[in-house]
Coordinates of C-alpha atoms and ligand atoms in Angstrom, one line a residue:
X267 CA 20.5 33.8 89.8
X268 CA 22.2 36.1 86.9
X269 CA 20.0 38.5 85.3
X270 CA 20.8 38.1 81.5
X271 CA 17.8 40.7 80.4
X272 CA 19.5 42.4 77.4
X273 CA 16.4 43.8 76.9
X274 CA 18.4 46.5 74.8
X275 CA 19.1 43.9 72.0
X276 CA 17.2 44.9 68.3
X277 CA 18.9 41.9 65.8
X278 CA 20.7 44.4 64.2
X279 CA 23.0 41.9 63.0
X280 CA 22.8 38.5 61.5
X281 CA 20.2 37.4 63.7
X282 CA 18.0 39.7 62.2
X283 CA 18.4 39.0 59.1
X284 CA 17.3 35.0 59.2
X285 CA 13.3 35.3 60.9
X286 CA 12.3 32.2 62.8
X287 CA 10.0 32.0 65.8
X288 CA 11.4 32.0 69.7
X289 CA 14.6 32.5 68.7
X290 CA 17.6 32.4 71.6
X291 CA 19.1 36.1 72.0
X292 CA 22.6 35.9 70.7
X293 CA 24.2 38.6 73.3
X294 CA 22.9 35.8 76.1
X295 CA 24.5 32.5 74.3
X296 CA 27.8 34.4 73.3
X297 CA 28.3 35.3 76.8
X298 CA 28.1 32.4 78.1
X299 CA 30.1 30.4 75.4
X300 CA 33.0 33.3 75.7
X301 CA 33.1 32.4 79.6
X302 CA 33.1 28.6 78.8
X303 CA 35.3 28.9 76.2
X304 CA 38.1 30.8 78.2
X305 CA 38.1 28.2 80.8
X306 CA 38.0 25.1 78.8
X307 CA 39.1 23.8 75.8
X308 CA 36.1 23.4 73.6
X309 CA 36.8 22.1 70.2
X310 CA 33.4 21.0 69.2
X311 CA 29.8 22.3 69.7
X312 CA 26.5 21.1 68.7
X313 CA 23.0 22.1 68.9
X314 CA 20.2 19.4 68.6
X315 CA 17.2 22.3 68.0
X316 CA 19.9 24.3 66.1
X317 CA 16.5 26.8 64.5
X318 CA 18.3 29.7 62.9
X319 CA 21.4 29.2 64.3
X320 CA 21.6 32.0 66.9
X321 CA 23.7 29.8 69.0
X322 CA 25.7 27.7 66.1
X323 CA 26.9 31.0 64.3
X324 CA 27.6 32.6 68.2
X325 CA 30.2 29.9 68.5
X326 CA 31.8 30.1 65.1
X327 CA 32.6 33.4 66.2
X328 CA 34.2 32.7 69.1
X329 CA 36.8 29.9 67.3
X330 CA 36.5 29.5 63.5
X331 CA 38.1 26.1 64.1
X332 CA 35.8 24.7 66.3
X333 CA 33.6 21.6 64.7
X334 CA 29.5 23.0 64.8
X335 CA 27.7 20.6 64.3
X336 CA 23.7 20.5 64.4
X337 CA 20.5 19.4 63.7
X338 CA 17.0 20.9 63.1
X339 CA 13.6 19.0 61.3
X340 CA 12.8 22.2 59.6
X341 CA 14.2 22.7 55.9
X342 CA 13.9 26.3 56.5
X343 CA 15.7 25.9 59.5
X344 CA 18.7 24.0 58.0
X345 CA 19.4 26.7 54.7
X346 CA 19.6 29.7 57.5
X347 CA 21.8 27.7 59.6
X348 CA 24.0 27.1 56.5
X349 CA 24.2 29.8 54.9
X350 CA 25.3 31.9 58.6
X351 CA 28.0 29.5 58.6
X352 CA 29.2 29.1 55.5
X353 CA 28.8 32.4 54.5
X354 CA 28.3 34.1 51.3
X355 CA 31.1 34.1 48.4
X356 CA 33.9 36.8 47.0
X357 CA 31.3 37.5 44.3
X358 CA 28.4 38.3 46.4
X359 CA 28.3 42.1 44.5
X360 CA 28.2 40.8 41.4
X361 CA 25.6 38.5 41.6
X362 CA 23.7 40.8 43.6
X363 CA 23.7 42.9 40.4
X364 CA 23.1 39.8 38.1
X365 CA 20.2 39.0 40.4
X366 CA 18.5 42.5 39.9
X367 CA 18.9 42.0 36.0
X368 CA 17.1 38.7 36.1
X369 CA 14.4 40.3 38.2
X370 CA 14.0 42.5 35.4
X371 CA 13.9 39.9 32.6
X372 CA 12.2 37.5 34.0
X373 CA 9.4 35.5 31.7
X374 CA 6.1 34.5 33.0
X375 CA 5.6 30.8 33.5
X376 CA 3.5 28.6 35.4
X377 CA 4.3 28.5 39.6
X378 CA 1.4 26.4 42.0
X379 CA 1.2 25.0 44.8
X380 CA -2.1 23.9 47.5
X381 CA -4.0 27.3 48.3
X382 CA -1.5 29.6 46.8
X383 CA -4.4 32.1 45.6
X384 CA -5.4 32.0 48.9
X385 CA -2.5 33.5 51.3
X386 CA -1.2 35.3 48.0
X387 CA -2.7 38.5 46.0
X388 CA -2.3 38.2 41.9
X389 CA 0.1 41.7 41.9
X390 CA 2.4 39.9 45.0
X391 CA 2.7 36.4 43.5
X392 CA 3.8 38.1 40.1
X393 CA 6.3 39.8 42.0
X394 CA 7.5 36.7 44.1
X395 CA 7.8 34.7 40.5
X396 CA 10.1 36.9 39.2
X397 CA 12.6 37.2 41.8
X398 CA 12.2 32.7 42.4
X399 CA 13.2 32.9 38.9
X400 CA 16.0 35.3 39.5
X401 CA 17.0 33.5 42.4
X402 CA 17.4 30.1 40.8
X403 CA 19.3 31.1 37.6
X404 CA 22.4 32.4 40.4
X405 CA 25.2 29.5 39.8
X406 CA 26.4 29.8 43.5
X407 CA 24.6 27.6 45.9
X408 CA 25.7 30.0 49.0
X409 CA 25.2 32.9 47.2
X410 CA 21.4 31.9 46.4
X411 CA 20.8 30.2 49.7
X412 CA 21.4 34.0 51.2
X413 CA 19.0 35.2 48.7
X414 CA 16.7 33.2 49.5
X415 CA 16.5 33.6 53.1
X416 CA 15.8 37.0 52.7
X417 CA 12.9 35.8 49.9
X418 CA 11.1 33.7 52.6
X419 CA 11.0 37.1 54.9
X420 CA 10.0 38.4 51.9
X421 CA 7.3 36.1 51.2
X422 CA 5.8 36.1 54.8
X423 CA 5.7 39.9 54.8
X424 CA 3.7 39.9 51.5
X425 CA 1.3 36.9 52.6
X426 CA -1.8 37.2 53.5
X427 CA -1.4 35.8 57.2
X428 CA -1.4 37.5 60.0
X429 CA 1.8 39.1 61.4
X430 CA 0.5 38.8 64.9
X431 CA 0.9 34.9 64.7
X432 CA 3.1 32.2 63.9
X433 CA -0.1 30.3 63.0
X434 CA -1.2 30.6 59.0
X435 CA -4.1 33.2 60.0
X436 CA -5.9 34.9 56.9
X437 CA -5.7 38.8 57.7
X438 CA -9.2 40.9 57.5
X439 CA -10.1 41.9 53.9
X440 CA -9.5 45.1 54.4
X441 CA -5.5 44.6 55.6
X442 CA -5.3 41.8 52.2
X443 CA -6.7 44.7 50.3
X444 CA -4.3 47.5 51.4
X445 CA -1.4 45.3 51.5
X446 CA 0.5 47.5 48.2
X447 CA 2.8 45.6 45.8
X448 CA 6.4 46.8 47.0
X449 CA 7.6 43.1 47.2
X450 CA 10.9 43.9 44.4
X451 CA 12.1 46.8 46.5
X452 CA 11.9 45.9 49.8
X453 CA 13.6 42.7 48.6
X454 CA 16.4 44.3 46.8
X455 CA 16.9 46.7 50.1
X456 CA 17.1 43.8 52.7
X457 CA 19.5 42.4 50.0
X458 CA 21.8 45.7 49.7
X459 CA 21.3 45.4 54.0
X460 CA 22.2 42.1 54.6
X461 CA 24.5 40.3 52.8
X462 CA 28.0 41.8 54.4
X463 CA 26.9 40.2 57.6
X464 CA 27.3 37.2 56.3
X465 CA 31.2 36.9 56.0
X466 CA 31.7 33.9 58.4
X467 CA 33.2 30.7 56.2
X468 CA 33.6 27.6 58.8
X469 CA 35.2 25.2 57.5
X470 CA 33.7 22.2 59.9
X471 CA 29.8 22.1 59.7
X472 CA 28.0 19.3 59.7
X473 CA 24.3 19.7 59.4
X474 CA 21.9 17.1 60.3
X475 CA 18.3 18.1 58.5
X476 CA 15.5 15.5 60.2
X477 CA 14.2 14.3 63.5
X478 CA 16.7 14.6 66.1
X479 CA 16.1 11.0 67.7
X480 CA 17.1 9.5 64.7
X481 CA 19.9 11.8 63.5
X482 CA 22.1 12.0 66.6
X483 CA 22.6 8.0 66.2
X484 CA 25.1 9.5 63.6
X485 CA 26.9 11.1 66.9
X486 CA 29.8 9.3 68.6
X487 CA 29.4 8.9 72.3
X488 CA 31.2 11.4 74.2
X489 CA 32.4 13.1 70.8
X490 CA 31.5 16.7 71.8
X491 CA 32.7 19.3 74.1
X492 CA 29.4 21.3 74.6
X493 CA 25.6 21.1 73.5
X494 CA 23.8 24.0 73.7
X495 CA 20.3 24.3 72.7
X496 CA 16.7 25.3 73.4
X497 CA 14.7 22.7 72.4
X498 CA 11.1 23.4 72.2
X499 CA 8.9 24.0 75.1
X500 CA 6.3 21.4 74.1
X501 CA 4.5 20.0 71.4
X502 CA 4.6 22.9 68.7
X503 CA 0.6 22.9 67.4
X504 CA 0.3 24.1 71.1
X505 CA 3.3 26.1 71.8
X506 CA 5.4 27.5 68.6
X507 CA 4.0 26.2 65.4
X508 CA 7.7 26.3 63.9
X509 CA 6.4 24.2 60.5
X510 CA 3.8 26.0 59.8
X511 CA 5.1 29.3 60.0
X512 CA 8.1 28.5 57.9
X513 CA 5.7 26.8 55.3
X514 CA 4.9 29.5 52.9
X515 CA 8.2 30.3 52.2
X516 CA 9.3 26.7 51.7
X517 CA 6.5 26.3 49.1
X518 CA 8.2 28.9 47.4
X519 CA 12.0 28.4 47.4
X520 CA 13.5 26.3 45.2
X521 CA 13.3 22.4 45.7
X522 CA 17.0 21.7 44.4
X523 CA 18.5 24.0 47.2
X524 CA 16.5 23.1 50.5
X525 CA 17.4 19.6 52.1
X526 CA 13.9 17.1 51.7
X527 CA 13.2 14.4 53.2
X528 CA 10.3 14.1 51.0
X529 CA 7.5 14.7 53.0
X530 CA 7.5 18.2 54.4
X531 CA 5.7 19.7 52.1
X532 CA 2.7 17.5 52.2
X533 CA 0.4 20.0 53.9
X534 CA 0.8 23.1 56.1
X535 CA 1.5 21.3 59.3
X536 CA 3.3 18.7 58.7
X537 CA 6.4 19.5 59.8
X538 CA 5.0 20.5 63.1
X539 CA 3.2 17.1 63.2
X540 CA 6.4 15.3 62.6
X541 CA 8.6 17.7 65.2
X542 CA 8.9 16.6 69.1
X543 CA 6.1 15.3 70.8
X544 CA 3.8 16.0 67.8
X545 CA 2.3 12.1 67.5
X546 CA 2.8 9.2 70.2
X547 CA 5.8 7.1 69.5
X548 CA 7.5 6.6 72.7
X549 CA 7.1 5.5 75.9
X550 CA 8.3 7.7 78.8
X551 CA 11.3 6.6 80.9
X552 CA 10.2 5.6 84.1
X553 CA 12.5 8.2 86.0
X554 CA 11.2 11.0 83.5
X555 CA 7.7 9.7 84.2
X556 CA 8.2 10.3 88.3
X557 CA 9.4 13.9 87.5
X558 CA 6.7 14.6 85.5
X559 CA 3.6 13.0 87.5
X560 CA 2.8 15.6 90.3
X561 CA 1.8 17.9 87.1
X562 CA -0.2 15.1 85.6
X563 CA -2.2 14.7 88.3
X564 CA -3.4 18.3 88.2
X565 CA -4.6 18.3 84.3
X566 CA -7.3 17.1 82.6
X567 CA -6.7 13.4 80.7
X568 CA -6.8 15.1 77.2
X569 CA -4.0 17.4 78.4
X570 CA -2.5 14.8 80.1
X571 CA -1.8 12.6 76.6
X572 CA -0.2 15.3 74.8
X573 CA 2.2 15.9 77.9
X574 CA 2.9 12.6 78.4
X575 CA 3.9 12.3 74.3
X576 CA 5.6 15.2 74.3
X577 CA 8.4 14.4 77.3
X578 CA 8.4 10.9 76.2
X579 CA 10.0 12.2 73.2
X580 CA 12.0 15.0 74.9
X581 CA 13.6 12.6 77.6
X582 CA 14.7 10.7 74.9
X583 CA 16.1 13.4 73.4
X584 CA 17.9 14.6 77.0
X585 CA 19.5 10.9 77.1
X586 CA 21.2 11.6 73.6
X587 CA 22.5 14.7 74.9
X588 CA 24.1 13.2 78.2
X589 CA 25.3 10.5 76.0
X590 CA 27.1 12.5 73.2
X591 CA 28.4 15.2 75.5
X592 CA 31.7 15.1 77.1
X593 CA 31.8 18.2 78.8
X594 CA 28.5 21.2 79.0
X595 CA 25.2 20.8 78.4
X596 CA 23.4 24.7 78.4
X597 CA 19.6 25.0 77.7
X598 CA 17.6 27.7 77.1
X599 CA 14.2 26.5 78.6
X600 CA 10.9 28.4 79.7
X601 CA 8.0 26.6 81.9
X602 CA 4.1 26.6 80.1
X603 CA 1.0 26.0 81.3
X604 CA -1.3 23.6 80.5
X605 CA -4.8 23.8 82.3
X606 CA -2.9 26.3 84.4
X607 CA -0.8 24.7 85.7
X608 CA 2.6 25.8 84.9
X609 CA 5.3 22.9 84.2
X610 CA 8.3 23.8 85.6
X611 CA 10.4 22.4 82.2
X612 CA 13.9 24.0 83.9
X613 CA 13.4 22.1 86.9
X614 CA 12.7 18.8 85.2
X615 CA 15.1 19.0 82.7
X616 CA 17.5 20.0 85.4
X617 CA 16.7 17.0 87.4
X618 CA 16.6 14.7 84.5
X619 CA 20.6 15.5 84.2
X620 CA 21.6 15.5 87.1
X621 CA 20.3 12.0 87.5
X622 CA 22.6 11.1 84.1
X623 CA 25.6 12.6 85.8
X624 CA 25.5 16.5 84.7
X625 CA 26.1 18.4 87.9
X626 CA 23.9 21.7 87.6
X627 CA 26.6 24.7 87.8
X628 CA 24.1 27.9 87.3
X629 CA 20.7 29.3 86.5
X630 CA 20.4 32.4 84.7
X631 CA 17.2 33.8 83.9
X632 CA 15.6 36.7 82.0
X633 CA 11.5 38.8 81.0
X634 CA 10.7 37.5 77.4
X635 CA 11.4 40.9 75.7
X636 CA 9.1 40.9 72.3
X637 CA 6.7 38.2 72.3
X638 CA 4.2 37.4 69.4
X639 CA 2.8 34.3 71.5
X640 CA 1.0 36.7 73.5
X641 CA 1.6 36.3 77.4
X642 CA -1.5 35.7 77.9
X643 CA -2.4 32.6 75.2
X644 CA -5.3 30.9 76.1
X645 CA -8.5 30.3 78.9
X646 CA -10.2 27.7 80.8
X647 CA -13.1 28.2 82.4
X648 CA -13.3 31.8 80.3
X649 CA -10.7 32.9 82.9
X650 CA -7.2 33.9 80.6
X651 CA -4.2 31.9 82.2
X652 CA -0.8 33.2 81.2
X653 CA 1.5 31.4 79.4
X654 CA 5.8 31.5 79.5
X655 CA 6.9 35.2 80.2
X656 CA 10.7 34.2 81.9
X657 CA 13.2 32.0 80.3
X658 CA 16.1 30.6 82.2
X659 CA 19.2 29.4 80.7
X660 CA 20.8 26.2 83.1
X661 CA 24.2 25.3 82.5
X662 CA 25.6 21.6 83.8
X663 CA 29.0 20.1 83.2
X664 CA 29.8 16.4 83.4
X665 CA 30.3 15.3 87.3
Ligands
SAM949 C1 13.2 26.9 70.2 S1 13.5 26.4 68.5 C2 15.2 26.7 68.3 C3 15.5 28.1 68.0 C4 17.0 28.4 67.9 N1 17.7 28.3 69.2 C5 17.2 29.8 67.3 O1 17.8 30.6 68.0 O2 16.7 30.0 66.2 C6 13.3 24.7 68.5 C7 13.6 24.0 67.2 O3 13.5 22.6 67.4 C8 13.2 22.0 66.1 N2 12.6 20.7 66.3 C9 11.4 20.3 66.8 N3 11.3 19.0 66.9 C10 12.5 18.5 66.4 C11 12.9 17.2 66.1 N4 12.2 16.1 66.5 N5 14.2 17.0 65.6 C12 14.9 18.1 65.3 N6 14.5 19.4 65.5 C13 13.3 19.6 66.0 C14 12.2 23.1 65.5 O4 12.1 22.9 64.1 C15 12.8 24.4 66.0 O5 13.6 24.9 65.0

């Protein structure tokens, strides 16, 4: 097995500049697309959990003319992804300094939404208003959607949840109360920071925003050349709360330049609710259901439901894959336990496509460097029982 640590790695680059939870390290996916890509013709490659678009943007780089397509259920999701690819325009400097005059004149209106007095001081959400305002009155839709990004860091920086958890968690008085008002310049200095790393402009992106099972009917069989993903681990109220983490800031950007479905923003979790194995909708494939039983059999029923819902949905998910690839199929995957015991995920999904005809080729693996879903995450029988701490990254090609 390869070691693929990179523990070195800080996001000095684009990656950095779009936060999202569990994010794939772009060092690990680039290596591994430049190796596949130098031994195959790859002309199109798509990611089914595309998140921030670590691995998306990682191979636009390597060929500009290579289709990307992807798909992710998070709004927030979809404008980083865009906007990485797309890039910003010729005029980014000058609306950079049309921006900060706006900032300046902006009015005082009205701004709500559910709770906002709560996760917001007064002195911060005056501060937010005036650059949303600034924001919307840019005409270019790139050029916002870059400012924007950097708001919703912005916005979760000056919240007043916890930075130790994806989760909304209200800090202690005391941290809400010595959280100082330097929301315009640390804006404008992420700004100045960030926006020459965005110079990629790919000219074939297709983004599907909405649930994966759905959207990939859109895909042709056999139409592209690799998938690579990480799809998430399980059910995200119990793993990586993805929704609710990118809430806030989707309460404050602009309706008219995030793609809606309608219902996202009808409370804090319901994004999460609506993501992979959130609700029962499926059954599970009877082959999936034999991989996954010896770990059943060890947890307690409760557990067991929200296993079983969550694979239903995720072997679903892995048929679409074997169905619309032609070629590779990489997945960045990391086993958790439930009731401790830990579910080997990169052995099932492994298993699951080889059985639909995708030879396994490699395992790579590598320590979770910087973690905020602590290692340790949760007890039974008051005795702590760690959670994922390795990820492995399986690569299988088409027998
Ligand atoms: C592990 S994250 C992907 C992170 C990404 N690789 C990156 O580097 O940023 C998994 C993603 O799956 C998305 N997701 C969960 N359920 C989904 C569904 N049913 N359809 C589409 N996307 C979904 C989440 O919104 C999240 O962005």
């Amino acid at each position: 097995m390869t070691d693929i640590s990179f523990s070195r790695y800080r996001k000095n680059d684009i990656h950095g500049v779009s936060l999202y939870p569990a994010t794939m390290i772009a060092p690990v996916q680039h290596i591994i697309m430049e190796k596949i890509f130098s031994e195959d013709n790859i002309g199109s490659v798509y990611d089914p959990y595309h998140g921030s678009g670590t691995a998306l943007f990682e191979a636009a780089k390597l060929n500009e003319d290579c289709n990307i397509i992807g798909c992710d259920i998070n709004p927030l999701a979809n404008l980083m992804t865009y906007i990485k690819l797309k890039g910003v325009t010729k005029k980014i400097e000058d609306d950079i300094q049309l921006l900060y005059r706006f900032i300046d004149e902006a009015p005082s209106y009205d701004f709500e939404f559910p709770n906002i007095n709560k996760w917001f001081k007064p002195d911060i959400i005056y501060s937010l208003k005036k650059i949303k305002w600034a924001i919307g009155k840019i005409p270019s839709k790139r050029n916002r959607s870059f400012f924007w990004i950097v708001f919703s860091n912005i916005v979760r920086r000056y919240s007043n949840t916890r930075s130790s958890t994806y989760k909304l968690h209200i800090r202690k008085i005391f941290d809400i109360d010595s959280l100082n008002d330097n929301v315009i310049r640390d804006f404008k200095s992420q700004v100045d920071k960030g926006y020459s790393k965005f110079n990629l402009k790919i000219k074939n992106v297709t983004l599907l925003k909405g649930d994966v099972l759905e959207m990939s009917k859109k895909i042709a069989d056999r139409s592209i050349d690799l998938t690579i993903t990480s799809p998430p681990y399980g059910d995200n109220k119990t793993t990586v709360p993805y929704g609710e983490f990118s809430s806030l800031a989707l309460f404050w950007i602009d309706q008219k330049d995030l793609e809606l479905e309608g219902w996202e923003l009808e409370n804090y979790s319901k994004i999460d609710r609506m993501s992979l194995g959130g609700r029962k909708r499926y059954d599970i494939t009877e082959y999936g259901r034999g991989l996954l039983d010896p770990y059943l059999a060890q947890i307690s029923s409760e557990k067991q439901r929200k296993v079983i819902n969550f694979f239903a949905d995720y072997f679903i998910s892995l048929d679409d894959i074997c169905r619309v690839t032609d070629k590779y199929i990489v997945m960045t995957l990391g086993n958790r336990t439930v009731d401790r015991v830990n579910i080997n995920l990169t052995e099932i999904t492994s298993k699951y496509l080889e059985h639909h005809s995708f030879k396994l080729i490699n395992t790579l693996s590598r320590d979770i460097p910087i973690k905020r879903i602590p290692k340790i995450i949760s007890s039974v029988d008051n005795q702590s029982v760690s959670s994922m701490n390795e990820e492995f990254v399986i690569i299988h090609s088409r027998l």
